[in-house]
Tab-separated table of C-alpha atoms in Angstrom:
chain	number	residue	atom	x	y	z
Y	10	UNK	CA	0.000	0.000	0.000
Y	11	UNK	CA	1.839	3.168	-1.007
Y	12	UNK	CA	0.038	4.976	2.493
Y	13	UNK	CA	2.133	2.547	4.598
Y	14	UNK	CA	5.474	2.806	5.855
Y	15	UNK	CA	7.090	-0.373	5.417
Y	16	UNK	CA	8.688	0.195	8.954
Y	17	UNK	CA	8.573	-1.961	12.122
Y	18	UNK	CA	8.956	0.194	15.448
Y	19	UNK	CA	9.312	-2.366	18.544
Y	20	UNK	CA	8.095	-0.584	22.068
Y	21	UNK	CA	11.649	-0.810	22.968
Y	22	UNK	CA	13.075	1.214	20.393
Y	23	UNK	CA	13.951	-1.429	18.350
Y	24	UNK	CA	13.573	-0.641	14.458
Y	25	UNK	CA	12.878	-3.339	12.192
Y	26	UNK	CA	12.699	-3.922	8.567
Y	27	UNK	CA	9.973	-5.449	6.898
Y	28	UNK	CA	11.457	-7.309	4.420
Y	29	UNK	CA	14.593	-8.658	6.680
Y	30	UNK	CA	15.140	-8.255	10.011
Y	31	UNK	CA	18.055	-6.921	11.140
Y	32	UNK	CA	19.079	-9.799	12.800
Y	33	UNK	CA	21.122	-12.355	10.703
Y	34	UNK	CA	18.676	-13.564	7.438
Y	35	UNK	CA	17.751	-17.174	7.479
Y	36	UNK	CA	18.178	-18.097	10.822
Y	37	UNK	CA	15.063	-19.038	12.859
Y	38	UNK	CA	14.579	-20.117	16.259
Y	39	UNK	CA	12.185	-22.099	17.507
Y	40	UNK	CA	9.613	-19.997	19.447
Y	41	UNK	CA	10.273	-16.545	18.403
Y	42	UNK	CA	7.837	-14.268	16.765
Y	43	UNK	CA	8.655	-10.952	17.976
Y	44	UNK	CA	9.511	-9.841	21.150
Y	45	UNK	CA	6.577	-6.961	21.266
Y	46	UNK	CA	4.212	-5.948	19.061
Y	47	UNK	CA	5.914	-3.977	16.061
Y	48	UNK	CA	4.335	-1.487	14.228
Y	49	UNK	CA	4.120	-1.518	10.100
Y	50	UNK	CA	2.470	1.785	9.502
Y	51	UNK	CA	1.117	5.070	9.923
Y	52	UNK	CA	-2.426	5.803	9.773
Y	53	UNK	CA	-4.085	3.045	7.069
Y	54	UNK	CA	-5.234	3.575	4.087
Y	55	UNK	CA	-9.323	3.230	3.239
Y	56	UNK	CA	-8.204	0.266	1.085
Y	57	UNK	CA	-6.218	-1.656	3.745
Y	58	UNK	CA	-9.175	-0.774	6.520
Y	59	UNK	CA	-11.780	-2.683	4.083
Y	60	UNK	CA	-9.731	-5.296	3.896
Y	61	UNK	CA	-9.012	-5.727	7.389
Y	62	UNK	CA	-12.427	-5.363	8.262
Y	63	UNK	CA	-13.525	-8.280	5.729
Y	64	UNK	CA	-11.464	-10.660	7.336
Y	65	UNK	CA	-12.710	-9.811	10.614
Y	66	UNK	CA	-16.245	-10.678	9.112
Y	67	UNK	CA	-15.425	-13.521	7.074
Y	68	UNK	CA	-13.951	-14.764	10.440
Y	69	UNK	CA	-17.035	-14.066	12.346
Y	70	UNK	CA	-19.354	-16.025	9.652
Y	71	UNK	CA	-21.886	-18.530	11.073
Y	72	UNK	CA	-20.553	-21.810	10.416
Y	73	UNK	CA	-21.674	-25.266	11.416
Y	74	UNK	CA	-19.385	-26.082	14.371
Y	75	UNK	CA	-16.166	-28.727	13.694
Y	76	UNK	CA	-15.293	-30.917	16.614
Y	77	UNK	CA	-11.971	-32.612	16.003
Y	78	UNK	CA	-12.165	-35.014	18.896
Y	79	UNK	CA	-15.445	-36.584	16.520
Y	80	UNK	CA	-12.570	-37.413	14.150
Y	81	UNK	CA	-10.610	-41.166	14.493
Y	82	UNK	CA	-7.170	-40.967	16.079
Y	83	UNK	CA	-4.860	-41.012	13.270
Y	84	UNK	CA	-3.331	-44.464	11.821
Y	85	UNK	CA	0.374	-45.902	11.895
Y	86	UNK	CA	0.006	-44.643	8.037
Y	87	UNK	CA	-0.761	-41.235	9.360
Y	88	UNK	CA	1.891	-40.844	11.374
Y	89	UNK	CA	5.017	-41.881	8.980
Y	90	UNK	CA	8.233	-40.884	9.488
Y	91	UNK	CA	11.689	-41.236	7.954
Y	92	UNK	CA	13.472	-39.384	10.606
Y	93	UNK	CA	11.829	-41.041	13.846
Y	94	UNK	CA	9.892	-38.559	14.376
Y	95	UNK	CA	7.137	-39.255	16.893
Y	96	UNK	CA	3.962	-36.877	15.466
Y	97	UNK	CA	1.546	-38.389	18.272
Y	98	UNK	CA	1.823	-35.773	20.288
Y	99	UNK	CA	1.200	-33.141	17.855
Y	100	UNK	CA	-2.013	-35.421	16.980
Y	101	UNK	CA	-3.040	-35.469	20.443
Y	102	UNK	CA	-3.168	-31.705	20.943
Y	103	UNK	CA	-5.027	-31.115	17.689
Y	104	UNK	CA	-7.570	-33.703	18.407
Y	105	UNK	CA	-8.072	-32.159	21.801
Y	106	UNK	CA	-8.188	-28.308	20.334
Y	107	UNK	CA	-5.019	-27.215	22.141
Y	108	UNK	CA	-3.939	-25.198	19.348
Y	109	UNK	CA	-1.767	-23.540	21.229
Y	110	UNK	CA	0.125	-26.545	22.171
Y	111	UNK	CA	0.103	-27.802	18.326
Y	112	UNK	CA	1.310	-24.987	17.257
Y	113	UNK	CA	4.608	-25.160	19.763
Y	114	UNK	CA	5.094	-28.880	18.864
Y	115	UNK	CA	5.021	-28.105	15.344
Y	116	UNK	CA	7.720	-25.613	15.967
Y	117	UNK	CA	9.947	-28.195	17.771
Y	118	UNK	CA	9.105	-31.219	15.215
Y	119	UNK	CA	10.402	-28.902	12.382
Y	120	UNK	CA	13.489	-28.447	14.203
Y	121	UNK	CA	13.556	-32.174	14.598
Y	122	UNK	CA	12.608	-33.194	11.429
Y	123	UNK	CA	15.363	-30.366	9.636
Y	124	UNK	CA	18.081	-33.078	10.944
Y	125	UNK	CA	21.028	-33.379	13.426
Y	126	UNK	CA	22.356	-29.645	12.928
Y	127	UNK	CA	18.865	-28.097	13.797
Y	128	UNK	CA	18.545	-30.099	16.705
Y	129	UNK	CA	21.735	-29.146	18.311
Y	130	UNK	CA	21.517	-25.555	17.709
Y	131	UNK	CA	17.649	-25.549	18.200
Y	132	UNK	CA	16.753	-23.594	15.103
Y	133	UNK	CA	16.713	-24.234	11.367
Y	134	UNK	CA	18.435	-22.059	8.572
Y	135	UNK	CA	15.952	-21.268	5.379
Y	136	UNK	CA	18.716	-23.156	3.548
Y	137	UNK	CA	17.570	-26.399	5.362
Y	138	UNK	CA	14.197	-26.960	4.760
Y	139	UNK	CA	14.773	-27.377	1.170
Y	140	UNK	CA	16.261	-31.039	2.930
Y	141	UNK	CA	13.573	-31.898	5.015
Y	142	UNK	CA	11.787	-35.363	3.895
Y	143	UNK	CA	8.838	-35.289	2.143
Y	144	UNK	CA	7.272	-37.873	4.075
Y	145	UNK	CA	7.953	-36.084	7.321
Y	146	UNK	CA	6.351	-32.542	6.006
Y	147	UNK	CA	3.112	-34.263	4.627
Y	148	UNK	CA	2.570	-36.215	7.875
Y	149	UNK	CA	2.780	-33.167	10.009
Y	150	UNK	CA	0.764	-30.782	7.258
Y	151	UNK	CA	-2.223	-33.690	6.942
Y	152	UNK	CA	-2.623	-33.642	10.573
Y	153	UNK	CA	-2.705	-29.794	10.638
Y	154	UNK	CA	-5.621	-29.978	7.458
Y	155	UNK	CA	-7.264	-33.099	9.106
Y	156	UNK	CA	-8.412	-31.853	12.614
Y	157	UNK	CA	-8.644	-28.330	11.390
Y	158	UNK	CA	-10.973	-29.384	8.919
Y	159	UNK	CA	-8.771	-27.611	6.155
Y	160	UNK	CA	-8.279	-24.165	7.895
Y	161	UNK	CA	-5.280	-24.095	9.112
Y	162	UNK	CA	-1.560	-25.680	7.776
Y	163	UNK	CA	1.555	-24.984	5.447
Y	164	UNK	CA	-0.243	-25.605	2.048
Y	165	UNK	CA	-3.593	-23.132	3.499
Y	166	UNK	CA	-0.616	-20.500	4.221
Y	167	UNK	CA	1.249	-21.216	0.795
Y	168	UNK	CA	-2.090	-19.918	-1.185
Y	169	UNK	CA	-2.295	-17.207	0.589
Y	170	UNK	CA	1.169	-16.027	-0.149
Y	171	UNK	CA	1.105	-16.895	-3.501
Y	172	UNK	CA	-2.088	-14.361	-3.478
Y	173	UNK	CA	-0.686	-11.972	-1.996
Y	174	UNK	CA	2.312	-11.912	-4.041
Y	175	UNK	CA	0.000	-11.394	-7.178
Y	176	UNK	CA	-2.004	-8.071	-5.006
Y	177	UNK	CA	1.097	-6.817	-3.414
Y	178	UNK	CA	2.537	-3.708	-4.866
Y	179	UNK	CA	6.171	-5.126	-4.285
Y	180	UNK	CA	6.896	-8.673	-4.722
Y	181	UNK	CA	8.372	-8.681	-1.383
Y	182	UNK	CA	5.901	-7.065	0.311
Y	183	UNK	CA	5.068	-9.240	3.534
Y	184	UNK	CA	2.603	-7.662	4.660
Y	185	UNK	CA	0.049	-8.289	2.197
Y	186	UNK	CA	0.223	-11.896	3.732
Y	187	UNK	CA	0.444	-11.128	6.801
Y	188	UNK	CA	-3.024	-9.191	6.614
Y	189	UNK	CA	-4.619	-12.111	4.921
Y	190	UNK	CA	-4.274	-14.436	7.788
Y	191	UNK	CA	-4.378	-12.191	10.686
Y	192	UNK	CA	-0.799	-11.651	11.286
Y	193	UNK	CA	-1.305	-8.060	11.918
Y	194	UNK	CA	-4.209	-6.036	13.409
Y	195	UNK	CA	-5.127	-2.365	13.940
Y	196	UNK	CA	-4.377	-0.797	17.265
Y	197	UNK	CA	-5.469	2.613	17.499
Y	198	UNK	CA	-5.170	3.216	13.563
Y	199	UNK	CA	-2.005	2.074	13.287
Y	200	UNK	CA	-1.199	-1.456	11.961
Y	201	UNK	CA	1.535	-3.900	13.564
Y	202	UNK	CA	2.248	-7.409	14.059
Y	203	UNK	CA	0.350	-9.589	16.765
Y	204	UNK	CA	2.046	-10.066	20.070
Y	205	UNK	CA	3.687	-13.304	20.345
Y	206	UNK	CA	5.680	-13.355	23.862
Y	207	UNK	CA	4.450	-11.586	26.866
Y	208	UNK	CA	0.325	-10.462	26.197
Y	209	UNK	CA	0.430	-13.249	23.336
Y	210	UNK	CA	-2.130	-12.285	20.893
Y	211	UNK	CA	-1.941	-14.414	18.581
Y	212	UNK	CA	-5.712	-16.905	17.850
Y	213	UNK	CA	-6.107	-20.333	19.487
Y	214	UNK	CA	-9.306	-20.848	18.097
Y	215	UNK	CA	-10.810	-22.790	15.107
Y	216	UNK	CA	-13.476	-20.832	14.971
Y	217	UNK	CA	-12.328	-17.061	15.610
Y	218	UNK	CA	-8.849	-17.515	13.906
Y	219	UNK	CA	-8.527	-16.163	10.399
Y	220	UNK	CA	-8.155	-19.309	7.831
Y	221	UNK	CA	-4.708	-20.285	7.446
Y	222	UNK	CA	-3.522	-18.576	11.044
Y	223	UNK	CA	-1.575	-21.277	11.987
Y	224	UNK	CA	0.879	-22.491	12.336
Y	225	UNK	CA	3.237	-19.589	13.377
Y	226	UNK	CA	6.534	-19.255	11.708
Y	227	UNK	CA	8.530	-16.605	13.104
Y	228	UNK	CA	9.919	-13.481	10.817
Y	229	UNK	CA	12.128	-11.918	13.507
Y	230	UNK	CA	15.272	-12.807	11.954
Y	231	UNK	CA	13.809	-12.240	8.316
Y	232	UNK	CA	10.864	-14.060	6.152
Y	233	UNK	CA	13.143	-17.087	4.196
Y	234	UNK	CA	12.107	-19.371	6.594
Y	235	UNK	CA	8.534	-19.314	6.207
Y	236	UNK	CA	9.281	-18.629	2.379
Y	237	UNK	CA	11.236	-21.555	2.351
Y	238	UNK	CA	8.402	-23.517	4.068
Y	239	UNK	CA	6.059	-22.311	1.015
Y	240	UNK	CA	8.436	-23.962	-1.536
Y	241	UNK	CA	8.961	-27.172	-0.121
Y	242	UNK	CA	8.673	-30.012	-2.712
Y	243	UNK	CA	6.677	-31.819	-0.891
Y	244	UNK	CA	3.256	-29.503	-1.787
Y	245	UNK	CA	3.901	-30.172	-5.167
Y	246	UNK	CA	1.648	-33.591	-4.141
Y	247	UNK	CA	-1.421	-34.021	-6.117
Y	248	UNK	CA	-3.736	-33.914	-3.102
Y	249	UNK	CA	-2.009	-30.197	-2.303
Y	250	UNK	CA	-2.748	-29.169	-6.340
Y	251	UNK	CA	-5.985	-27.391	-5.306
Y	252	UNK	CA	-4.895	-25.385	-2.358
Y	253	UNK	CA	-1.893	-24.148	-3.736
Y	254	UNK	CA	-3.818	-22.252	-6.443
C-alpha cells in the first residue's frame, strides 16, 4: 500500500525492517515471533481498513461447528516418518483443540525433522528446509488440514502467499500476507504485528482464527524461513494441487 510505511517500530526502540530483520537472514529459532508488538504503519489507508475489516467478518461467519475429537485418532500410516519422528503428540493436541500446544510442537518437530544440525543448535536455517523429507512434512501438514478441517496448515498458508504476491505492490511485500491471515491487526489506527511473547495475541481458536492462522513461523530474523516452508517439494503432491492455487 503506497500509504504505509514499510517500517517496524518495537516498544523498545527497536527498528525493524519489513522485508529482513536486522538480525542475521535465514536463521530461525524455535519460538520466536517478535519480542513486542511492532508497528508496520502510519495511519491506514481506506483500502487496507476494508480489507481488514472483511477478514474480521469472514472470520465471524456462522458456520456449522467442527469438533476434532469426533474425528478417528490417526493411523500408523498417518503418522510416517523417515526421521523417527514421533507426530503423536502433535495429533493429540489437535484432536483435543489445544492449538496452542500444536502450534509449539510443530515448531519443535520442524526443528527435529530439519536433521542433526537443527537439533543441536535448536533452530533451522531457510537453507535447510529445502532437505527436510517429504514424508515427514506431509505427515505433520495432513494432521494440521485433518483436525482443522482444512483451515489451518503450510499448504492453506502457501495460497495465501502466492495471493498476496499477485495483489502486493512489491513482490516482497510481507505484509500483504500477513493481513490475509491475521498476522497483523489495527491498534489505534495504526497497523503492527500480533504479540507473540508476553500479552500473546496471537488466535487459538478454530473458529475465531482467520483461515490459514496457523501455524506460526517466526519473521524476527527475516521471512526465508517461512518462504522456504512455502516452496517445499513436498506440496507439489497431487492432493495439495488445489490449495496451492
Amino acid at each position: 500500500m503506497s500509504s504505509l510505511r514499510i517500517t517496524l517500530v518495537a516498544a523498545a526502540g527497536l527498528v525493524l525492517s519489513c522485508q529482513g530483520f536486522t538480525t542475521p537472514a535465514g536463521q530461525i529459532g524455535g519460538n520466536t515471533w517478535a519480542r513486542r508488538g511492532v508497528s508496520v504503519g502510519s495511519t491506514l489507508s481506506a483500502s487496507t481498513k476494508k480489507s481488514l475489516a472483511e477478514q474480521a467478518a469472514e472470520a465471524k461467519k456462522e458456520k456449522p461447528k467442527f469438533d476434532p475429537a469426533t474425528l478417528p485418532p490417526p493411523t500408523s500410516d498417518e503418522l510416517k516418518s523417515e526421521t523417527g519422528a514421533d507426530f503423536m503428540p502433535l495429533a493429540t493436541a489437535l484432536m483435543t483443540s489445544d492449538w496452542k500446544e500444536a502450534d509449539k510442537i510443530t515448531r519443535e518437530m520442524l526443528i527435529f525433522i530439519a536433521g542433526a544440525g537443527p537439533r543441536s543448535r535448536k533452530f533451522v536455517y531457510w537453507t535447510e528446509v529445502p532437505k527436510i523429507p517429504v514424508v515427514d512434512f506431509v505427515t505433520m501438514e495432513n494432521l494440521w488440514l485433518k483436525y482443522s478441517d482444512g483451515k489451518f496448515g503450510y499448504t492453506v498458508q502457501a495460497k495465501f502467499w502466492k495471493t498476496a504476491q499477485k495483489q502486493a505492490e512489491e513482490p516482497e511485500d510481507f505484509e500483504v500476507f500477513c493481513r490475509k491471515i491475521g498476522w497483523n491487526l489495527v491498534d489505534d489506527e495504526l497497523e503492527r504485528k500480533r504479540r507473540w511473547f508476553g500479552n500473546d495475541e496471537f488466535i487459538y481458536d478454530l473458529e475465531e482464527a482467520p483461515k490459514g492462522h496457523l501455524p506460526l513461523t517466526s519473521a524476527l530474523r527475516g521471512t526465508q524461513l517461512f518462504k522456504a516452508i512455502c516452496q517445499h517439494p513436498a506440496w507439489d503432491r497431487p492432493e495439495y494441487a488445489d490449495k496451492k492455487k
